[in-house]
Every structure is written in structure tokens, then in C-alpha cells.
Amino acid sequence: MSDRYIDFANSSLGHRLVAAIGLPSPVRLERWQAGRLRPVEGALLIGGGGLATKVMAFANKLTDAVYSYGPEPSAAPAWIPGHGPKLKAVLFDASQLQHTDQLKQLREFFQPLLKNLDHSPHLVILGRAPESLGDPFAASAQRALEGFSRSLAKELRSGGTLQLLYVDDGAEDQLEGALRFFLSPKSAYVSGQVIRLNACATQVQDWTRPLAGNKALVTGAARGIGAAIAETLARDGAEVILLDVPQAKADLDALAARLGGRSIALDICAEDAATQLIEELPDGIDIVVHNAGITRDKTLANMTPEYWDAVLAVNLNAPQVLTKTLLDSATLHDNGRVVLLASISGIAGNRGQTNYAASKAGLIGLAQAWAPLLKERGISINAVAPGFIETQMTAHIPFALREAGRRMSSLGQGGLPQDVAEAVAWLGQPGSGAVSGQVLRVCGQSLLGA
Ligand SMILES: NC(=O)c1ccc[n+]([C@@H]2O[C@H](COP(=O)([O-])OP(=O)(O)OC[C@H]3O[C@@H](n4cnc5c(N)ncnc54)[C@H](O)[C@@H]3O)[C@@H](O)[C@H]2O)c1
């Protein structure tokens, strides 16, 4: 469903009116276009500690306009506030900040550039995970980065986003993959997130097709977010296997044919679903995306057993049973990637969604509990939690609630299925074993559960 308010707010009359009466003025976000090569089209500013030097070493692969800022000498030309170009991307390494008085470096670095940001800029702060530090003051300084970055993300305008990446020792090799996502329009609708990067033995070989050589299974792929995930994984070089209920077979087959993939018409709650799935995947798979999901909303006072059971069966039990079978049968290869589609409802709770929110929170718990057990096999498991995404599911929400869902976020609008798909595609990459047992929200920094 299209968001007419954004069209209005970006028209010349609407723009003036919206500004005059102080209404939210969401901008049209820049998104990744197929065929684009450079993650950053414009100036990238790099500053801060030692990790900044590591990023400098590959920064010319991200853009051809790299600048430095700060006291440290650098190979890149210095950026001068008010004179340098508008900034499309900014990276600041704050991992060396160990004391409260050093935190002022954040203000000193970011303040001069905030009025020099381009449209839809992407900012990233690097740090060290507080729990990995022995010194309580250093851990406190690193934890302070979370409050700073989530707040600054809320202050950005023009579709700007900001994330904090805690980079573990040995995870520096995976920075390029993470920055290709977080500094580019692939993360257009991701903001205010805190992600931990750990060491990972596998690497992307070809950045134009980061998923080449991988087989990916996507459930609920006939429409909406699942269809966008299948398209994006195929764009990135994966061989896609699309699964949906038998009633959706016509749409599923058409999409599979267009993407050069294969389809499986199967109800994931069928009694023999796990056995059927294994039979359909004799060569195994590398990526599984549990996207199929349903809502059956009622307040708990009016919740029927049927509504409760249906949601828990599709959204939580099926991903649990199918993933276990794929793992036990080694159908999911070593170094595989599992992505579970959760929801911010599972984080914040939502009136009328006790069943849905329980199922989505359960998926988050599943990722967190399973991640350490799968580490030895190099398998990662993560949850992606979308906020308000423009699909058939959200088109059915009553008007007032729908408007609230769209505007109650830092970016002031709903996301697109592509936004969720880009996050899933990044987590599916060989190098993204660096992230496991985590939740990545794709919600425009929704105020719900923030
Ligand atoms: N749209 C949003 O704003 C939003 C927000 C948060 C989370 N999500 C989650 O993202 C996922 C996709 O959402 P969507 O908006 O694209 O939904 P959708 O209703 O448009 O599509 C869901 C797909 O899953 C399939 N499916 C349902 N039950 C199935 C079953 N038993 N077996 C196989 N396939 C089945 C459906 O046929 C459908 O094609 C869901 O898990 C949803 O909970 C969506």
C-alpha cells in the first residue's frame, strides 16, 4: 500500500504546509538499485582510533571520495567543516575511549559535521563490547556509546541512519561486509541498532555476488517480505528455493521461474512437513530464512484457542521443528546461516497480539539460545525484527493505527519489503557468521520497544 502522506509531504505545496503547522515531514529514503556497484556514492568521512586505520585500508572499495577528520595523520585528504563536500557516510572509531573525559571526543567529532550531511546519510560508530573489557571504567565508557548513538540517531534528519558496531578482537576482517551494509542504502530503514561482530572463518569472495555458490530456502516466499527476500538473495547470487502453502502455488511457481529457482508447495505445519522438506533438499542448503508467518489478532480476553494455536504453530513451532530437522540431518551445511523473521511486537508487545508477540519473542529466544550451540559448526542464527513494513499484512490494519505505526519512528514512515530483505541478505553472507544470536531491527528506529 502506498504512503500518500509521504507523497504529500514531499510535494512543493505539502512541504510548505507540513513545515508551517509542524507535522512530521518524512523524506523519501534512498534505496539500493540493482546494478549499483559502490556502497557509498559520495563522500565518506573516517575518523577516530586504530580501527579507523583498518577501515581506511579498504575504504577506496566503498567509494572513491574518502576523507579524514581528526588529529590523527591519515592518507586520505582532510575534511574541513563548512568547506569539504556534504557527507554521504561517516565512520568513527570510538573503541579506544576508556574514560568519561574521553567521551567528549564524540561531541568534538560529530558536532561539526551534522550540518554538512547529504541526503540519506549513513553513520557508523565502532566500539568494543563492554562485556569483553576487564576495566569497569572502560566498560562503562564503551556502554556509554549505546546511549549516545541511539540518541544521535533520533536527531538525524533527511533520512539519516546511525548504528553502533562492537567489534571483537579478530573480527576486523568482517568490517568490510558490515560496512557495505550499514554505510549503504541497503540499510535505509535500519537505525539506532547495536550489533556485535565476532571473528568468523568464512569470507565473501566476490562482492558483486556475495551469496554465489549458496543454496537458500525461504519460507512464505509467494508474496510480501518473503518474495522480496527471495528476489534479493537471487540478486546476490544465491540459488533460491521458495516455499509456501499449496494454495499459493501459482504465485510461487511464477516467482521461482523468474528467479531461476525452485518451488516447494508445503504447509510448514503439516504433520510430515519436516520429512517432506528433507526429501525435497537432497543436496542440502546453506541458508534458511523462516519468513512464513501469520497474525490472528484479538485481545487476550477474546482470544480463541484456534487463534492462539494457529499463530504459535506457524510462527514458532514450525521454525523450531524444521530447523532442528535440518540441523540433525545435516541438510543445513556447516557454516550455514539461519535467519528468523521476528517482529518489534515481540520486543515491545502490542495490544491484541499476545499470541503473535509471544511467538516472535520466542524466535528471538531461540536465536539467542541456539547460537552458542551451533558455533562449532560455523552456523549462525539470528532474528530480524521488522517494524511497520508496507505489505498486505499491514494494509489490513485500521487507518489510525496504520498511520501511528508509520509515523512513530525516527524515519517517520513505514519500511519496504526490500529493507527487510537487504538485512536478511547481509546476515546470509559467508562473512556474517560474525553475527550470531542477535536481533537486528528493521524498523526505522521505531519508538516501540526502543
Ligand atoms: N509486514 C510487516 O509489517 C511485518 C512486521 C513484522 C514482522 N513481519 C513478519 O515478516 C514475515 C512476512 O510478513 P508479510 O507481511 O510478508 O506477510 P504476508 O502475509 O504478506 O506473507 C506471509 C507468507 O507466509 C505464507 N504462509 C503462511 N502460513 C504458512 C504455512 N503454514 N506454511 C507455509 N507458508 C505459510 C503465506 O502464504 C504468505 O505467502 C512474517 O513472519 C511476519 O510476521 C511482518
Coordinates of C-alpha atoms and ligand atoms in Angstrom, one line a residue:
M1 CA 0.0 0.0 0.0
S2 CA 1.4 3.4 -0.9
D3 CA 2.0 6.0 1.8
R4 CA 0.1 9.1 0.4
Y5 CA 1.3 11.3 3.3
I6 CA 4.9 11.0 2.1
D7 CA 3.9 11.9 -1.4
F8 CA 2.1 14.9 0.0
A9 CA 4.9 16.0 2.4
N10 CA 7.4 15.9 -0.4
S11 CA 5.2 17.9 -2.9
S12 CA 6.1 21.6 -3.1
L13 CA 2.7 22.8 -1.5
G14 CA 2.7 19.9 1.0
H15 CA 6.3 20.6 2.1
R16 CA 5.5 24.2 3.0
L17 CA 2.2 23.3 4.7
V18 CA 3.7 20.5 6.7
A19 CA 6.6 22.7 7.9
A20 CA 4.2 25.6 8.7
I21 CA 2.0 23.5 11.0
G22 CA 4.8 21.4 12.5
L23 CA 3.6 18.0 11.1
P24 CA 6.2 15.2 10.7
S25 CA 8.0 15.5 7.3
P26 CA 9.3 12.1 6.3
V27 CA 11.7 12.2 3.4
R28 CA 11.8 9.7 0.6
L29 CA 14.6 7.3 1.6
E30 CA 17.4 6.4 -0.9
R31 CA 17.4 2.7 -1.6
W32 CA 19.8 0.3 -3.3
Q33 CA 19.2 -0.1 -7.0
A34 CA 20.1 -3.4 -8.8
G35 CA 23.4 -2.9 -10.8
R36 CA 24.9 -0.4 -8.4
L37 CA 28.5 -1.2 -7.5
R38 CA 29.7 1.3 -4.9
P39 CA 28.2 1.1 -1.4
V40 CA 28.7 4.8 -0.9
E41 CA 28.0 7.2 -3.7
G42 CA 29.5 10.4 -2.3
A43 CA 32.0 11.4 0.4
L44 CA 32.9 9.0 3.2
L45 CA 34.5 10.6 6.3
I46 CA 36.6 8.4 8.6
G47 CA 38.0 9.3 12.0
G48 CA 38.8 8.1 15.4
G49 CA 41.1 5.3 16.7
G50 CA 43.0 2.3 15.4
L51 CA 40.1 0.6 13.7
A52 CA 39.7 3.7 11.5
T53 CA 43.1 2.9 10.0
K54 CA 41.9 -0.6 9.2
V55 CA 38.8 0.8 7.5
M56 CA 41.0 3.3 5.6
A57 CA 42.8 0.3 4.1
F58 CA 39.7 -0.9 2.1
A59 CA 37.7 2.4 2.1
N60 CA 38.5 3.0 -1.6
K61 CA 36.4 -0.1 -2.4
L62 CA 33.4 1.6 -0.7
T63 CA 33.7 5.0 -2.5
D64 CA 36.3 7.0 -4.5
A65 CA 35.8 10.0 -2.2
V66 CA 37.4 9.2 1.2
Y67 CA 38.2 12.0 3.7
S68 CA 39.7 12.0 7.2
Y69 CA 38.9 14.2 10.1
G70 CA 40.6 14.5 13.5
P71 CA 44.1 14.9 14.9
E72 CA 45.5 11.6 13.6
P73 CA 47.6 11.8 10.4
S74 CA 45.9 10.0 7.6
A75 CA 46.5 9.0 3.9
A76 CA 43.1 10.5 2.9
P77 CA 42.6 14.2 2.4
A78 CA 41.4 16.2 5.5
W79 CA 37.8 17.2 5.5
I80 CA 37.2 20.8 6.6
P81 CA 33.8 21.7 8.2
G82 CA 31.9 24.1 6.0
H83 CA 34.4 23.7 3.1
G84 CA 34.6 19.9 2.5
P85 CA 31.8 18.2 0.5
K86 CA 28.5 17.1 2.0
L87 CA 28.9 13.7 3.7
K88 CA 27.1 10.6 2.5
A89 CA 28.7 8.3 5.0
V90 CA 30.6 8.7 8.3
L91 CA 32.6 6.2 10.3
F92 CA 34.1 7.0 13.8
D93 CA 36.1 4.5 15.7
A94 CA 35.4 5.1 19.4
S95 CA 36.9 1.8 20.6
Q96 CA 39.8 3.5 22.3
L97 CA 37.6 5.6 24.6
Q98 CA 38.2 4.3 28.1
H99 CA 37.4 7.1 30.5
T100 CA 34.5 9.5 31.0
D101 CA 36.5 12.5 30.0
Q102 CA 37.4 10.9 26.7
L103 CA 33.7 10.7 25.7
K104 CA 33.8 14.3 24.8
Q105 CA 35.6 13.2 21.6
L106 CA 32.2 12.0 20.4
R107 CA 30.8 15.6 20.6
E108 CA 34.0 17.0 19.1
F109 CA 33.9 14.7 16.1
F110 CA 30.2 14.7 15.3
Q111 CA 29.1 18.2 16.1
P112 CA 30.9 20.0 13.3
L113 CA 29.7 17.5 10.6
L114 CA 26.0 17.4 11.5
K115 CA 25.1 20.4 9.4
N116 CA 27.2 19.0 6.5
L117 CA 25.4 15.7 5.9
D118 CA 24.0 14.8 2.5
H119 CA 20.5 13.3 1.8
S120 CA 20.0 9.8 3.4
P121 CA 23.5 9.7 5.1
H122 CA 24.7 6.6 6.9
L123 CA 26.8 6.9 10.1
V124 CA 28.5 4.1 12.0
I125 CA 30.3 4.2 15.3
L126 CA 32.8 1.4 16.2
G127 CA 33.4 0.2 19.7
R128 CA 34.5 -2.7 21.9
A129 CA 31.8 -4.8 23.6
P130 CA 31.7 -3.7 27.2
E131 CA 31.4 -7.3 28.5
S132 CA 34.7 -8.1 26.8
L133 CA 36.6 -5.4 28.9
G134 CA 38.1 -6.1 32.4
D135 CA 38.3 -2.5 33.4
P136 CA 34.9 -1.3 34.7
F137 CA 35.6 2.3 33.7
A138 CA 36.5 1.3 30.2
A139 CA 33.4 -1.0 30.0
S140 CA 31.3 2.0 31.2
A141 CA 32.7 4.3 28.5
Q142 CA 32.0 1.7 25.8
R143 CA 28.5 1.2 27.1
A144 CA 28.0 5.0 27.0
L145 CA 28.3 4.7 23.2
E146 CA 25.0 2.9 23.2
G147 CA 23.1 5.8 24.7
F148 CA 25.0 8.3 22.6
S149 CA 24.4 6.5 19.3
R150 CA 20.7 5.7 19.9
S151 CA 20.1 9.4 20.8
L152 CA 22.1 10.9 17.9
A153 CA 20.2 8.5 15.5
K154 CA 17.0 10.2 16.7
E155 CA 18.4 13.6 15.9
L156 CA 19.4 12.9 12.3
R157 CA 17.3 14.5 9.6
S158 CA 16.9 13.8 5.8
G159 CA 16.6 10.1 6.2
G160 CA 19.9 9.7 8.1
T161 CA 20.7 6.5 10.0
L162 CA 23.3 5.6 12.7
Q163 CA 24.4 2.3 14.1
L164 CA 26.9 1.1 16.7
L165 CA 29.1 -1.9 15.9
Y166 CA 31.0 -3.5 18.8
V167 CA 34.0 -5.2 17.0
D168 CA 35.7 -8.0 18.9
D169 CA 39.4 -8.8 18.6
G170 CA 39.8 -10.9 15.4
A171 CA 36.6 -9.6 13.9
E172 CA 38.3 -6.8 11.9
D173 CA 38.2 -8.9 8.8
Q174 CA 34.4 -8.8 8.8
L175 CA 34.2 -5.0 8.9
E176 CA 34.0 -4.6 5.2
G177 CA 30.9 -6.7 4.8
A178 CA 29.2 -5.0 7.7
L179 CA 30.1 -1.5 6.4
R180 CA 28.9 -2.4 2.9
F181 CA 25.6 -2.9 4.5
F182 CA 25.4 -0.2 7.2
L183 CA 27.0 2.6 5.2
S184 CA 24.9 2.0 2.1
P185 CA 21.2 2.4 1.2
K186 CA 20.8 -1.4 1.8
S187 CA 20.3 -0.3 5.5
A188 CA 17.9 2.6 4.5
Y189 CA 15.3 1.6 7.2
V190 CA 17.7 0.4 9.9
S191 CA 18.7 2.9 12.6
G192 CA 19.7 3.1 16.2
Q193 CA 21.0 -0.5 16.2
V194 CA 23.7 -2.1 18.3
I195 CA 25.4 -5.1 16.7
R196 CA 28.3 -7.2 17.9
L197 CA 30.8 -8.5 15.3
N198 CA 32.9 -11.6 16.3
A199 CA 35.6 -13.5 14.4
C200 CA 34.3 -15.6 11.5
A201 CA 36.3 -18.1 9.5
T202 CA 34.5 -17.6 6.2
Q203 CA 34.6 -14.6 3.9
V204 CA 32.7 -13.2 0.9
Q205 CA 34.7 -14.0 -2.3
D206 CA 33.0 -11.7 -4.8
W207 CA 31.2 -8.5 -3.6
T208 CA 29.2 -8.3 -6.8
R209 CA 27.6 -11.7 -5.9
P210 CA 28.2 -12.2 -2.2
L211 CA 26.0 -15.3 -2.0
A212 CA 27.3 -17.1 -5.1
G213 CA 27.5 -20.8 -4.6
N214 CA 24.9 -20.8 -1.8
K215 CA 21.5 -22.5 -1.8
A216 CA 18.9 -20.6 0.1
L217 CA 15.5 -21.8 1.3
V218 CA 12.9 -19.0 2.0
T219 CA 9.5 -19.9 3.6
G220 CA 6.4 -17.8 2.9
A221 CA 8.0 -16.7 -0.3
A222 CA 4.9 -16.3 -2.5
R223 CA 4.4 -12.7 -1.6
G224 CA 5.3 -9.7 0.6
I225 CA 8.5 -9.8 2.6
G226 CA 9.3 -13.4 1.6
A227 CA 9.1 -12.7 -2.1
A228 CA 11.4 -9.7 -1.6
I229 CA 13.9 -11.8 0.3
A230 CA 13.9 -14.4 -2.4
E231 CA 14.5 -11.7 -5.1
T232 CA 17.3 -10.1 -3.1
L233 CA 19.1 -13.4 -2.3
A234 CA 18.9 -14.3 -6.0
R235 CA 20.2 -10.9 -6.9
D236 CA 23.2 -11.5 -4.6
G237 CA 23.9 -14.8 -6.4
A238 CA 22.1 -17.5 -4.3
E239 CA 20.3 -20.4 -5.8
V240 CA 16.8 -19.9 -4.3
I241 CA 14.3 -22.5 -3.2
L242 CA 10.9 -20.9 -2.5
L243 CA 8.4 -22.5 -0.1
D244 CA 4.8 -21.6 0.5
V245 CA 1.4 -23.2 1.2
P246 CA -0.1 -25.2 -1.7
Q247 CA -2.9 -22.5 -2.2
A248 CA -0.1 -20.0 -3.2
K249 CA 1.5 -22.4 -5.7
A250 CA 0.7 -20.4 -8.8
D251 CA 2.4 -17.2 -7.5
L252 CA 5.2 -19.2 -6.0
D253 CA 5.9 -21.1 -9.3
A254 CA 5.9 -17.8 -11.2
L255 CA 8.4 -16.1 -8.9
A256 CA 10.6 -19.2 -8.8
A257 CA 10.7 -19.4 -12.6
R258 CA 11.6 -15.7 -12.8
L259 CA 14.4 -16.1 -10.3
G260 CA 15.7 -19.3 -11.9
G261 CA 14.9 -21.1 -8.6
R262 CA 12.7 -23.9 -7.5
S263 CA 9.5 -24.1 -5.5
I264 CA 8.1 -26.3 -2.8
A265 CA 4.4 -26.2 -2.1
L266 CA 4.1 -27.2 1.5
D267 CA 2.3 -26.2 4.6
I268 CA 5.1 -25.9 7.3
C269 CA 2.6 -27.1 9.9
A270 CA 1.7 -30.3 8.1
E271 CA 2.5 -33.3 10.2
D272 CA 5.1 -34.7 7.8
A273 CA 6.4 -31.2 6.8
A274 CA 9.9 -31.9 8.2
T275 CA 10.3 -35.3 6.4
Q276 CA 8.9 -33.8 3.1
L277 CA 11.3 -30.9 3.3
I278 CA 14.4 -33.1 3.8
E279 CA 13.3 -35.2 0.8
E280 CA 13.0 -32.0 -1.3
L281 CA 16.5 -30.9 -0.4
P282 CA 18.8 -33.9 -1.2
D283 CA 21.8 -31.7 -1.9
G284 CA 21.3 -29.7 1.3
I285 CA 21.2 -25.9 1.8
D286 CA 23.4 -23.1 3.1
I287 CA 20.8 -20.5 4.1
V288 CA 17.4 -20.9 5.6
V289 CA 15.1 -18.0 6.1
H290 CA 12.0 -18.7 8.3
N291 CA 9.8 -15.9 7.0
A292 CA 6.3 -17.6 6.8
G293 CA 4.1 -16.0 9.5
I294 CA 0.5 -15.2 10.3
T295 CA -1.4 -12.9 12.6
R296 CA -4.7 -13.7 14.3
D297 CA -5.2 -10.6 16.5
K298 CA -7.6 -10.4 19.5
T299 CA -7.2 -9.1 23.0
L300 CA -6.5 -12.0 25.3
A301 CA -10.0 -11.7 26.8
N302 CA -11.4 -12.6 23.4
M303 CA -8.6 -14.9 22.1
T304 CA -9.9 -18.2 20.9
P305 CA -7.9 -21.4 21.3
E306 CA -7.8 -21.7 17.4
Y307 CA -6.3 -18.2 17.0
W308 CA -3.7 -18.9 19.7
D309 CA -2.7 -22.3 18.4
A310 CA -2.6 -21.3 14.7
V311 CA -0.1 -18.4 15.4
L312 CA 2.1 -20.4 17.7
A313 CA 2.1 -23.3 15.3
V314 CA 3.2 -21.3 12.2
N315 CA 5.3 -18.7 13.7
L316 CA 7.2 -20.6 16.4
N317 CA 6.8 -24.3 16.4
A318 CA 7.4 -24.8 12.7
P319 CA 10.7 -22.9 12.6
Q320 CA 11.8 -24.8 15.7
V321 CA 10.9 -28.2 14.3
L322 CA 12.2 -27.6 10.8
T323 CA 15.5 -26.0 11.9
K324 CA 16.2 -28.9 14.3
T325 CA 15.5 -31.4 11.5
L326 CA 17.6 -29.5 9.0
L327 CA 20.5 -29.5 11.6
D328 CA 20.1 -33.1 12.8
S329 CA 20.1 -34.4 9.2
A330 CA 23.0 -32.1 8.2
T331 CA 20.8 -30.8 5.4
L332 CA 21.8 -27.4 6.6
H333 CA 25.6 -27.4 5.8
D334 CA 28.3 -26.4 8.2
N335 CA 28.9 -22.6 8.0
G336 CA 25.2 -22.3 7.3
R337 CA 23.0 -19.3 8.1
V338 CA 19.6 -19.3 9.8
V339 CA 17.5 -16.1 9.8
L340 CA 14.2 -16.0 11.8
L341 CA 11.7 -13.3 11.0
A342 CA 10.6 -11.9 14.3
S343 CA 8.9 -8.5 14.9
I344 CA 9.1 -5.5 17.1
S345 CA 5.9 -6.7 18.6
G346 CA 8.0 -9.5 20.1
I347 CA 10.2 -6.9 21.7
A348 CA 7.7 -4.1 22.7
G349 CA 4.5 -6.1 23.0
N350 CA 1.4 -5.0 21.1
R351 CA -2.2 -4.8 22.2
G352 CA -4.3 -7.5 20.6
Q353 CA -1.2 -9.6 19.8
T354 CA -0.4 -11.7 22.8
N355 CA -0.2 -14.8 20.6
Y356 CA 1.8 -13.1 17.8
A357 CA 4.2 -11.3 20.2
A358 CA 4.8 -14.5 22.2
S359 CA 5.7 -16.3 19.0
K360 CA 8.0 -13.6 17.8
A361 CA 9.7 -13.2 21.2
G362 CA 10.1 -17.0 21.2
L363 CA 12.0 -16.8 18.0
I364 CA 14.4 -14.2 19.5
G365 CA 14.9 -16.6 22.4
L366 CA 15.6 -19.4 20.0
A367 CA 18.3 -17.5 18.2
Q368 CA 20.0 -16.5 21.4
A369 CA 19.9 -20.0 22.9
W370 CA 20.9 -21.9 19.8
A371 CA 23.8 -19.6 18.6
P372 CA 26.4 -20.8 21.1
L373 CA 25.5 -24.5 20.4
L374 CA 25.9 -24.0 16.6
K375 CA 29.2 -22.1 16.8
E376 CA 31.4 -25.2 16.5
R377 CA 29.8 -25.9 13.1
G378 CA 30.2 -22.3 12.0
I379 CA 26.5 -21.9 11.8
S380 CA 24.9 -18.5 12.7
I381 CA 21.4 -18.0 13.8
N382 CA 19.8 -14.5 14.1
A383 CA 16.5 -12.8 14.3
V384 CA 15.4 -9.9 12.1
A385 CA 12.7 -7.8 13.7
P386 CA 10.8 -5.7 11.2
G387 CA 8.8 -2.7 12.4
F388 CA 6.0 -1.4 10.2
I389 CA 6.5 -2.7 6.7
E390 CA 4.2 -1.9 3.8
T391 CA 2.7 -5.3 2.9
Q392 CA -0.7 -7.0 2.7
M393 CA -0.3 -7.8 6.4
T394 CA -0.1 -4.1 7.4
A395 CA -2.6 -2.9 4.7
H396 CA -5.3 -4.7 6.8
I397 CA -4.6 -2.6 9.9
P398 CA -7.2 0.1 10.7
F399 CA -6.3 3.5 9.3
A400 CA -5.5 5.3 12.6
L401 CA -3.3 2.5 13.9
R402 CA -1.6 2.2 10.5
E403 CA -0.8 5.9 10.5
A404 CA 0.6 5.7 14.0
G405 CA 2.7 2.6 13.1
R406 CA 4.2 4.5 10.2
R407 CA 5.0 7.8 11.9
M408 CA 6.1 6.6 15.3
S409 CA 9.7 6.1 14.2
S410 CA 12.8 8.3 13.7
L411 CA 12.4 8.0 10.0
G412 CA 8.6 8.8 10.2
Q413 CA 7.5 6.2 7.7
G414 CA 6.9 2.5 7.1
G415 CA 9.7 0.4 5.6
L416 CA 9.5 -1.6 2.3
P417 CA 9.8 -5.4 2.0
Q418 CA 13.2 -4.7 0.3
D419 CA 14.5 -3.1 3.5
V420 CA 13.9 -6.4 5.4
A421 CA 15.3 -8.4 2.5
E422 CA 18.6 -6.5 2.4
A423 CA 19.1 -7.2 6.2
V424 CA 18.4 -10.9 5.6
A425 CA 20.7 -11.0 2.6
W426 CA 23.5 -9.4 4.7
L427 CA 23.0 -11.9 7.5
G428 CA 23.1 -14.7 4.9
Q429 CA 26.6 -13.8 3.7
P430 CA 29.6 -16.1 4.4
G431 CA 31.3 -13.4 6.5
S432 CA 28.1 -12.7 8.5
G433 CA 28.9 -15.7 10.7
A434 CA 30.5 -12.8 12.6
V435 CA 26.9 -12.0 13.9
S436 CA 25.1 -14.8 15.8
G437 CA 22.4 -15.0 18.5
Q438 CA 21.5 -11.3 17.8
V439 CA 18.4 -9.3 16.8
L440 CA 18.6 -6.8 14.0
R441 CA 15.6 -4.5 14.0
V442 CA 14.5 -3.1 10.6
C443 CA 12.1 -0.5 12.0
G444 CA 13.3 3.0 11.1
Q445 CA 14.2 3.2 14.9
S446 CA 10.5 2.7 15.9
L447 CA 9.6 4.3 19.2
L448 CA 8.0 1.0 20.2
G449 CA 10.3 -1.1 22.3
A450 CA 13.2 1.2 21.6
Ligands
LIG1 N1 4.5 -6.7 7.4 C1 5.1 -6.3 8.5 O1 5.0 -5.1 8.8 C2 5.8 -7.2 9.4 C3 6.3 -6.7 10.6 C4 7.0 -7.5 11.5 C5 7.2 -8.8 11.1 N2 6.7 -9.3 10.0 C6 6.9 -10.8 9.7 O2 7.5 -10.9 8.4 C7 7.1 -12.1 7.8 C8 6.4 -11.9 6.5 O3 5.4 -10.9 6.6 P1 4.5 -10.4 5.4 O4 4.0 -9.1 5.8 O5 5.3 -10.5 4.1 O6 3.3 -11.4 5.5 P2 2.3 -12.0 4.3 O7 1.1 -12.4 5.0 O8 2.2 -11.0 3.2 O9 3.1 -13.3 3.8 C9 3.3 -14.4 4.6 C10 3.5 -15.6 3.7 O10 3.7 -16.8 4.5 C11 2.9 -17.8 4.0 N3 2.5 -18.8 5.0 C12 1.6 -18.6 6.0 N4 1.4 -19.7 6.7 C13 2.2 -20.7 6.1 C14 2.4 -22.0 6.3 N5 1.7 -22.7 7.3 N6 3.2 -22.7 5.5 C15 3.9 -22.1 4.5 N7 3.7 -20.8 4.2 C16 2.9 -20.1 5.0 C17 1.7 -17.1 3.4 O11 1.0 -17.9 2.4 C18 2.3 -15.9 2.8 O12 2.7 -16.1 1.4 C19 6.1 -12.8 8.8 O13 6.8 -13.7 9.6 C20 5.6 -11.6 9.7 O14 5.2 -12.0 10.9 C21 6.0 -8.5 9.1

